[in-house]
Short mmCIF file of C-alpha atoms in Angstrom, two decimals:
data_model
loop_
_atom_site.label_atom_id
_atom_site.label_comp_id
_atom_site.label_asym_id
_atom_site.label_seq_id
_atom_site.Cartn_x
_atom_site.Cartn_y
_atom_site.Cartn_z
CA UNK A 1 -13.14 -28.85 6.14
CA UNK A 2 -14.04 -25.85 8.39
CA UNK A 3 -14.81 -26.98 11.85
CA UNK A 4 -18.03 -25.78 13.65
CA UNK A 5 -16.30 -22.89 15.36
CA UNK A 6 -15.20 -21.40 11.95
CA UNK A 7 -18.65 -22.04 10.32
CA UNK A 8 -20.23 -20.31 13.23
CA UNK A 9 -17.77 -17.14 12.88
CA UNK A 10 -18.28 -17.10 9.20
CA UNK A 11 -22.14 -17.07 9.75
CA UNK A 12 -21.79 -14.10 12.34
CA UNK A 13 -19.77 -12.34 10.04
CA UNK A 14 -22.44 -12.75 7.02
CA UNK A 15 -25.06 -11.43 9.52
CA UNK A 16 -22.85 -8.43 10.16
CA UNK A 17 -22.71 -7.63 6.37
CA UNK A 18 -26.37 -7.92 5.91
CA UNK A 19 -26.88 -5.48 8.53
CA UNK A 20 -24.11 -3.08 7.39
CA UNK A 21 -23.08 -3.91 3.79
CA UNK A 22 -20.48 -0.92 3.98
CA UNK A 23 -18.18 -3.12 5.72
CA UNK A 24 -17.08 -4.66 2.65
CA UNK A 25 -15.30 -1.42 1.72
CA UNK A 26 -13.11 -1.96 4.56
CA UNK A 27 -9.38 -2.01 3.07
CA UNK A 28 -8.78 -5.26 4.92
CA UNK A 29 -11.45 -6.90 3.05
CA UNK A 30 -10.49 -5.77 -0.49
CA UNK A 31 -9.49 -9.50 -1.25
CA UNK A 32 -13.17 -10.83 -0.19
CA UNK A 33 -14.63 -8.11 -2.07
CA UNK A 34 -12.78 -8.94 -5.39
CA UNK A 35 -13.65 -12.82 -4.77
CA UNK A 36 -17.32 -11.73 -4.53
CA UNK A 37 -17.32 -9.93 -7.68
CA UNK A 38 -15.39 -12.78 -9.58
CA UNK A 39 -18.45 -14.76 -8.82
CA UNK A 40 -20.70 -11.99 -10.45
CA UNK A 41 -21.67 -10.60 -7.22
CA UNK A 42 -22.52 -6.79 -7.11
CA UNK A 43 -21.06 -4.99 -4.15
CA UNK A 44 -23.14 -2.09 -2.73
CA UNK A 45 -21.71 1.33 -3.10
CA UNK A 46 -21.10 3.18 0.00
CA UNK A 47 -23.89 5.38 1.16
CA UNK A 48 -22.41 8.68 2.23
CA UNK A 49 -23.66 10.93 4.96
CA UNK A 50 -23.40 14.74 5.45
CA UNK A 51 -20.18 14.27 7.63
CA UNK A 52 -18.49 12.86 4.59
CA UNK A 53 -19.17 15.99 2.88
CA UNK A 54 -18.89 18.82 5.73
CA UNK A 55 -15.44 19.96 4.55
CA UNK A 56 -16.35 19.86 0.87
CA UNK A 57 -17.24 23.12 -0.80
CA UNK A 58 -19.12 21.37 -3.70
CA UNK A 59 -21.53 18.53 -3.76
CA UNK A 60 -19.06 16.28 -5.67
CA UNK A 61 -17.03 14.13 -3.30
CA UNK A 62 -13.48 15.14 -2.83
CA UNK A 63 -10.39 13.47 -1.05
CA UNK A 64 -8.11 15.24 1.18
CA UNK A 65 -5.54 12.87 2.41
CA UNK A 66 -4.88 12.72 6.14
CA UNK A 67 -1.17 12.53 6.99
CA UNK A 68 -1.83 11.53 10.49
CA UNK A 69 -2.91 7.99 9.36
CA UNK A 70 -1.08 5.36 7.75
CA UNK A 71 -4.15 4.15 5.44
CA UNK A 72 -5.59 5.97 2.84
CA UNK A 73 -9.31 5.85 2.95
CA UNK A 74 -10.69 5.58 -0.80
CA UNK A 75 -13.79 7.84 -1.78
CA UNK A 76 -16.49 6.35 -3.95
CA UNK A 77 -16.20 6.39 -7.62
CA UNK A 78 -19.26 8.21 -9.41
CA UNK A 79 -20.28 5.64 -12.00
CA UNK A 80 -23.23 5.63 -14.40
CA UNK A 81 -24.65 2.24 -13.37
CA UNK A 82 -28.12 2.74 -14.44
CA UNK A 83 -27.97 -0.31 -16.67
CA UNK A 84 -26.54 -2.70 -13.97
CA UNK A 85 -28.72 -5.68 -12.99
CA UNK A 86 -28.56 -8.00 -9.95
CA UNK A 87 -26.25 -11.02 -10.54
CA UNK A 88 -28.04 -14.35 -11.47
CA UNK A 89 -27.01 -16.91 -8.74
CA UNK A 90 -28.68 -20.06 -10.49
CA UNK A 91 -26.72 -23.25 -10.73
CA UNK A 92 -24.53 -23.30 -13.80
CA UNK A 93 -26.26 -24.47 -17.16
CA UNK A 94 -25.33 -27.70 -18.87
CA UNK A 95 -22.05 -27.69 -20.64
CA UNK A 96 -21.80 -31.31 -22.13
CA UNK A 97 -18.64 -33.29 -22.20
CA UNK A 98 -15.97 -31.46 -24.44
CA UNK A 99 -14.06 -34.93 -24.70
CA UNK A 100 -16.92 -36.74 -26.22
CA UNK A 101 -16.50 -37.75 -29.77
CA UNK A 102 -18.78 -35.90 -32.11
CA UNK A 103 -20.24 -37.63 -35.29
CA UNK A 104 -21.64 -36.11 -38.44
CA UNK A 105 -24.99 -37.13 -37.25
CA UNK A 106 -24.63 -35.43 -34.06
CA UNK A 107 -23.47 -32.21 -35.77
CA UNK A 108 -26.47 -32.47 -37.96
CA UNK A 109 -28.97 -32.91 -34.89
CA UNK A 110 -27.20 -29.94 -33.16
CA UNK A 111 -27.79 -27.71 -36.25
CA UNK A 112 -31.58 -28.70 -36.30
CA UNK A 113 -31.63 -27.76 -32.61
CA UNK A 114 -30.01 -24.51 -33.18
CA UNK A 115 -32.23 -23.60 -35.94
CA UNK A 116 -35.49 -24.50 -33.68
CA UNK A 117 -33.93 -22.13 -30.97
CA UNK A 118 -33.28 -19.21 -33.54
CA UNK A 119 -37.14 -19.80 -34.37
CA UNK A 120 -38.32 -19.69 -30.87
CA UNK A 121 -36.19 -16.67 -30.12
CA UNK A 122 -37.40 -14.48 -33.04
CA UNK A 123 -40.90 -15.24 -31.52
CA UNK A 124 -39.58 -14.15 -28.08
CA UNK A 125 -39.62 -17.52 -26.55
CA UNK A 126 -36.09 -17.09 -25.02
CA UNK A 127 -36.62 -19.90 -22.41
CA UNK A 128 -37.49 -22.21 -25.22
CA UNK A 129 -34.68 -21.04 -27.28
CA UNK A 130 -32.19 -21.57 -24.40
CA UNK A 131 -33.65 -25.27 -24.30
CA UNK A 132 -33.04 -25.99 -27.89
CA UNK A 133 -29.47 -24.53 -27.53
CA UNK A 134 -28.54 -26.67 -24.72
CA UNK A 135 -29.84 -29.67 -26.53
CA UNK A 136 -27.39 -28.71 -29.51
CA UNK A 137 -24.52 -28.07 -27.08
CA UNK A 138 -24.85 -31.58 -25.63
CA UNK A 139 -24.88 -33.15 -28.92
CA UNK A 140 -21.90 -30.85 -30.26
CA UNK A 141 -20.17 -29.97 -26.83
CA UNK A 142 -17.00 -28.30 -28.64
CA UNK A 143 -18.81 -25.96 -30.87
CA UNK A 144 -17.69 -22.46 -29.86
CA UNK A 145 -20.75 -20.85 -31.79
CA UNK A 146 -23.26 -22.65 -30.01
CA UNK A 147 -22.12 -21.46 -26.46
CA UNK A 148 -21.82 -17.81 -27.85
CA UNK A 149 -25.18 -18.10 -29.22
CA UNK A 150 -26.62 -19.26 -25.95
CA UNK A 151 -24.58 -16.63 -24.28
CA UNK A 152 -26.33 -13.84 -26.23
CA UNK A 153 -29.84 -15.42 -25.24
CA UNK A 154 -28.92 -15.21 -21.54
CA UNK A 155 -27.93 -11.51 -22.01
CA UNK A 156 -31.48 -11.24 -23.38
CA UNK A 157 -33.22 -12.60 -20.43
CA UNK A 158 -30.72 -10.58 -17.91
CA UNK A 159 -28.37 -13.63 -16.81
CA UNK A 160 -24.90 -12.14 -17.25
CA UNK A 161 -23.26 -14.57 -15.22
CA UNK A 162 -24.61 -17.59 -17.10
CA UNK A 163 -23.84 -15.52 -20.34
CA UNK A 164 -20.05 -15.27 -19.29
CA UNK A 165 -19.68 -18.99 -18.28
CA UNK A 166 -20.93 -19.70 -21.95
CA UNK A 167 -18.71 -16.89 -23.22
CA UNK A 168 -15.75 -18.51 -21.63
CA UNK A 169 -16.40 -21.94 -23.03
CA UNK A 170 -16.72 -20.23 -26.54
CA UNK A 171 -13.31 -18.78 -26.08
CA UNK A 172 -11.97 -22.04 -24.82
CA UNK A 173 -12.80 -23.52 -28.09
CA UNK A 174 -12.05 -20.52 -30.28
CA UNK A 175 -9.87 -17.75 -28.85
CA UNK A 176 -10.77 -15.36 -31.85
CA UNK A 177 -14.50 -15.66 -31.19
CA UNK A 178 -15.70 -12.01 -31.74
CA UNK A 179 -19.01 -13.15 -30.60
CA UNK A 180 -17.55 -14.84 -27.50
CA UNK A 181 -15.94 -11.47 -26.51
CA UNK A 182 -18.78 -9.41 -27.43
CA UNK A 183 -21.13 -11.50 -24.97
CA UNK A 184 -18.85 -11.62 -22.21
CA UNK A 185 -18.00 -7.86 -22.41
CA UNK A 186 -21.79 -7.00 -22.51
CA UNK A 187 -22.46 -9.55 -19.55
CA UNK A 188 -19.72 -7.86 -17.44
CA UNK A 189 -21.22 -4.56 -18.28
CA UNK A 190 -24.54 -5.71 -16.86
CA UNK A 191 -22.41 -6.52 -13.67
CA UNK A 192 -20.75 -3.34 -13.33
CA UNK A 193 -17.36 -4.80 -14.08
CA UNK A 194 -16.78 -1.98 -16.31
CA UNK A 195 -12.89 -2.39 -16.85
CA UNK A 196 -13.20 -6.07 -17.90
CA UNK A 197 -16.10 -5.20 -20.02
CA UNK A 198 -14.20 -2.50 -21.75
CA UNK A 199 -11.22 -5.12 -22.39
CA UNK A 200 -13.52 -7.61 -23.81
CA UNK A 201 -15.49 -5.21 -26.03
CA UNK A 202 -12.25 -3.60 -27.48
CA UNK A 203 -11.06 -7.25 -28.61
CA UNK A 204 -14.39 -8.01 -30.04
CA UNK A 205 -14.14 -4.75 -32.00
CA UNK A 206 -11.00 -5.51 -33.30
CA UNK A 207 -12.12 -8.98 -34.44
CA UNK A 208 -15.36 -8.04 -35.90
CA UNK A 209 -16.85 -4.65 -35.40
CA UNK A 210 -20.50 -3.87 -35.37
CA UNK A 211 -22.79 -0.99 -34.06
CA UNK A 212 -23.99 -2.92 -30.83
CA UNK A 213 -20.26 -3.26 -29.90
CA UNK A 214 -19.65 0.55 -30.62
CA UNK A 215 -22.64 1.52 -28.64
CA UNK A 216 -21.70 -0.57 -25.81
CA UNK A 217 -18.23 0.85 -25.44
CA UNK A 218 -19.86 4.32 -25.26
CA UNK A 219 -21.58 3.29 -22.11
CA UNK A 220 -18.60 1.22 -20.82
CA UNK A 221 -15.71 3.18 -21.55
CA UNK A 222 -16.53 6.54 -19.47
CA UNK A 223 -17.00 4.35 -16.41
CA UNK A 224 -13.75 2.30 -17.07
CA UNK A 225 -11.76 5.51 -17.45
CA UNK A 226 -13.10 7.10 -14.24
CA UNK A 227 -12.15 3.86 -12.50
CA UNK A 228 -8.83 3.99 -13.95
CA UNK A 229 -8.20 7.56 -12.89
CA UNK A 230 -9.50 6.86 -9.30
CA UNK A 231 -7.08 4.01 -9.25
CA UNK A 232 -4.17 6.01 -10.39
CA UNK A 233 -5.15 8.94 -7.90
CA UNK A 234 -5.20 6.72 -4.77
CA UNK A 235 -1.99 4.99 -6.05
CA UNK A 236 -0.28 8.38 -5.99
CA UNK A 237 -1.71 9.02 -2.55
CA UNK A 238 -0.41 5.77 -1.11
CA UNK A 239 2.95 6.30 -2.65
CA UNK A 240 3.09 9.73 -1.02
CA UNK A 241 1.78 8.01 2.07
CA UNK A 242 4.67 5.61 2.09
CA UNK A 243 7.06 8.29 1.55
CA UNK A 244 5.73 10.30 4.27
CA UNK A 245 5.82 7.15 6.83
CA UNK A 246 9.45 6.47 5.57
CA UNK A 247 10.42 9.99 6.38
CA UNK A 248 8.88 9.89 9.78
CA UNK A 249 10.49 6.57 10.40
CA UNK A 250 13.91 8.08 9.14
CA UNK A 251 13.35 11.07 11.58
CA UNK A 252 12.08 9.04 14.65
CA UNK A 253 15.07 6.75 14.42
CA UNK A 254 17.49 10.00 14.06
CA UNK A 255 15.73 11.38 17.26
CA UNK A 256 16.28 7.99 18.91
CA UNK A 257 20.07 8.02 18.11
CA UNK A 258 20.36 11.65 19.37
CA UNK A 259 18.58 10.57 22.46
CA UNK A 260 20.83 7.76 22.86
CA UNK A 261 23.83 9.74 22.25
CA UNK A 262 22.82 12.33 24.62
CA UNK A 263 22.38 9.65 27.34
CA UNK A 264 26.01 8.58 26.59
CA UNK A 265 27.25 12.14 27.30
CA UNK A 266 26.64 11.79 31.20
CA UNK A 267 25.92 15.43 32.16
CA UNK A 268 28.04 16.76 35.12
CA UNK A 269 30.31 13.72 34.69
CA UNK A 270 33.91 13.20 33.31
CA UNK A 271 33.89 10.35 30.80
CA UNK A 272 37.08 8.47 30.56
CA UNK A 273 38.10 7.64 26.98
CA UNK A 274 40.05 4.28 26.16
CA UNK A 275 40.20 4.37 22.29
CA UNK A 276 39.83 6.31 19.16
CA UNK A 277 36.37 4.66 18.45
CA UNK A 278 34.82 5.97 21.89
CA UNK A 279 36.03 9.37 21.22
CA UNK A 280 34.74 9.55 17.88
CA UNK A 281 31.46 8.52 19.32
CA UNK A 282 31.44 11.07 21.97
CA UNK A 283 32.55 13.66 19.59
CA UNK A 284 29.72 12.96 17.23
CA UNK A 285 27.42 12.79 20.03
CA UNK A 286 28.58 16.15 21.41
CA UNK A 287 28.21 17.87 17.80
CA UNK A 288 24.63 16.44 17.51
CA UNK A 289 23.63 18.13 20.70
CA UNK A 290 25.62 21.28 19.70
CA UNK A 291 27.67 20.98 22.82
CA UNK A 292 31.21 22.00 23.56
CA UNK A 293 33.30 19.32 24.32
CA UNK A 294 36.69 19.49 26.24
CA UNK A 295 39.52 16.66 26.08
CA UNK A 296 41.62 16.25 29.23
CA UNK A 297 45.00 14.59 28.41
CA UNK A 298 46.46 13.34 31.61
CA UNK A 299 48.83 10.64 33.00
CA UNK A 300 49.26 8.80 36.40
CA UNK A 301 52.86 9.87 36.73
CA UNK A 302 52.06 13.43 36.07
CA UNK A 303 52.13 15.66 39.34
CA UNK A 304 50.36 18.65 38.00
CA UNK A 305 47.55 16.26 36.74
CA UNK A 306 46.90 15.00 40.09
CA UNK A 307 46.38 18.57 41.13
CA UNK A 308 44.07 19.39 38.00
CA UNK A 309 42.07 16.13 38.13
CA UNK A 310 39.82 17.07 41.02
CA UNK A 311 39.50 20.95 39.68
CA UNK A 312 38.28 19.11 36.36
CA UNK A 313 35.66 17.15 38.19
CA UNK A 314 34.29 20.03 39.64
CA UNK A 315 34.15 22.25 36.63
CA UNK A 316 32.27 19.19 35.18
CA UNK A 317 29.59 19.36 37.76
CA UNK A 318 29.26 23.28 37.42
CA UNK A 319 28.81 22.96 33.46
CA UNK A 320 26.44 19.88 32.84
CA UNK A 321 25.92 21.11 29.46
CA UNK A 322 29.54 20.70 28.46
CA UNK A 323 31.00 17.29 27.60
CA UNK A 324 33.91 16.80 29.78
CA UNK A 325 36.44 13.87 28.56
CA UNK A 326 39.44 12.42 30.21
CA UNK A 327 42.36 10.48 28.25
CA UNK A 328 45.09 8.63 29.77
CA UNK A 329 48.08 9.32 27.40
CA UNK A 330 49.63 5.93 28.25
CA UNK A 331 46.50 3.93 28.18
CA UNK A 332 45.11 5.53 25.00
CA UNK A 333 48.36 6.66 23.27
CA UNK A 334 46.81 6.33 19.81
CA UNK A 335 44.27 9.11 20.90
CA UNK A 336 46.96 11.18 22.26
CA UNK A 337 49.07 10.53 18.93
CA UNK A 338 46.19 11.57 16.66
CA UNK A 339 46.06 14.90 18.81
CA UNK A 340 49.64 15.56 18.74
CA UNK A 341 49.99 15.65 22.53
CA UNK A 342 53.56 16.32 23.74
CA UNK A 343 52.87 17.41 27.53
CA UNK A 344 50.25 16.94 30.27
CA UNK A 345 48.17 18.30 31.44
CA UNK A 346 46.67 19.48 28.10
CA UNK A 347 42.94 20.41 27.67
CA UNK A 348 41.64 20.76 24.06
CA UNK A 349 38.24 22.42 23.27
CA UNK A 350 36.23 21.09 20.61
CA UNK A 351 33.12 22.61 18.95
CA UNK A 352 31.22 20.96 15.93
CA UNK A 353 33.93 18.40 15.59
CA UNK A 354 36.94 20.93 15.18
CA UNK A 355 39.30 22.30 17.91
CA UNK A 356 38.63 25.92 18.81
CA UNK A 357 41.11 26.43 21.64
CA UNK A 358 43.48 24.83 23.76
CA UNK A 359 45.00 25.06 27.40
CA UNK A 360 48.46 23.68 28.16
CA UNK A 361 49.61 23.13 31.94
CA UNK A 362 48.08 23.17 35.36
CA UNK A 363 46.41 26.66 34.60
CA UNK A 364 43.20 26.41 36.67
CA UNK A 365 42.38 30.11 35.97
CA UNK A 366 42.69 29.75 32.37
CA UNK A 367 40.90 26.82 32.21
CA UNK A 368 37.73 28.36 33.79
CA UNK A 369 38.05 31.34 31.73
CA UNK A 370 38.09 29.20 28.43
CA UNK A 371 35.13 27.02 29.54
CA UNK A 372 33.04 30.14 30.41
CA UNK A 373 34.00 31.81 27.06
CA UNK A 374 33.29 28.70 24.63
CA UNK A 375 30.45 27.31 26.59
CA UNK A 376 28.29 30.54 25.95
CA UNK A 377 29.66 31.20 22.57
CA UNK A 378 26.74 29.03 20.98
#
């Protein structure tokens, strides 16, 4: 049960739809639109304004996807719906009890009612014919031909939903009822359900083709084909949009990683390295940022290192776009071993992950010269 607030919200929503039926074409309401159509409702087409065509050189609508939006807005499909009728929303017609036991007398009586119905129909008395067929169905509620026959009369009086209900019953009792498929296909065509109509009429044609089915297919198939082409077009566009969104997310993730890497480089500061994993992370970050990286190998017991350490720190402040690393060979001996460090202080110059130069010893002049040379080389 819906509470009073939910009912009130639903009522307000319906009032909005009455004022602006085009709301039904909102992509988020596709499920609701499909549900209405399943009940036989006819969803109004979008009324286009001049703005919809201001970028179009011809009068036919065209679609130009906007790659700034995540959703693809579908244009309307041009269909020939000149024979579409308003759906009949009357209460369902009597169907009888399909579990009831039917005697021979019942079948004979049902046949008599059917004969009366056909006579009335031949005189154009469709309502009287429907009444007789309903009596026949109540007498023999499991007869597929009776339901299919009444369905054709409902078609004659433009009641496609009633015809579909009867056709469904006919096919329930006889899945190979050509008359049932034909009636349902023509009823669906009346409601503008072109793809479903085409499917039913094709089955009817295979079971028992006649000229009326062929004529109906000539009307239905072009519309069904346009809808299928329209669907494929927008499926393709949505796929393209998904790929674009995935690529954009990939770029954004990559840019975020690069920003994070740059923030870890600490411009103007000397970064201490304690492990090979830390060194790899900083080397990758420097490579992504296209920066020169210098590794200063030192040791606490090294006298020349104590002289070069403040010089190195001062150079870091002078060259904020250069990455200055510091490695204690006793603390991070795996890093020292990987770089074959045999004496300290040693300064290794790295560009794009590869060593491009080296300074060994407490040579302040050579260090300054190499930094100036390699920091401006790219």
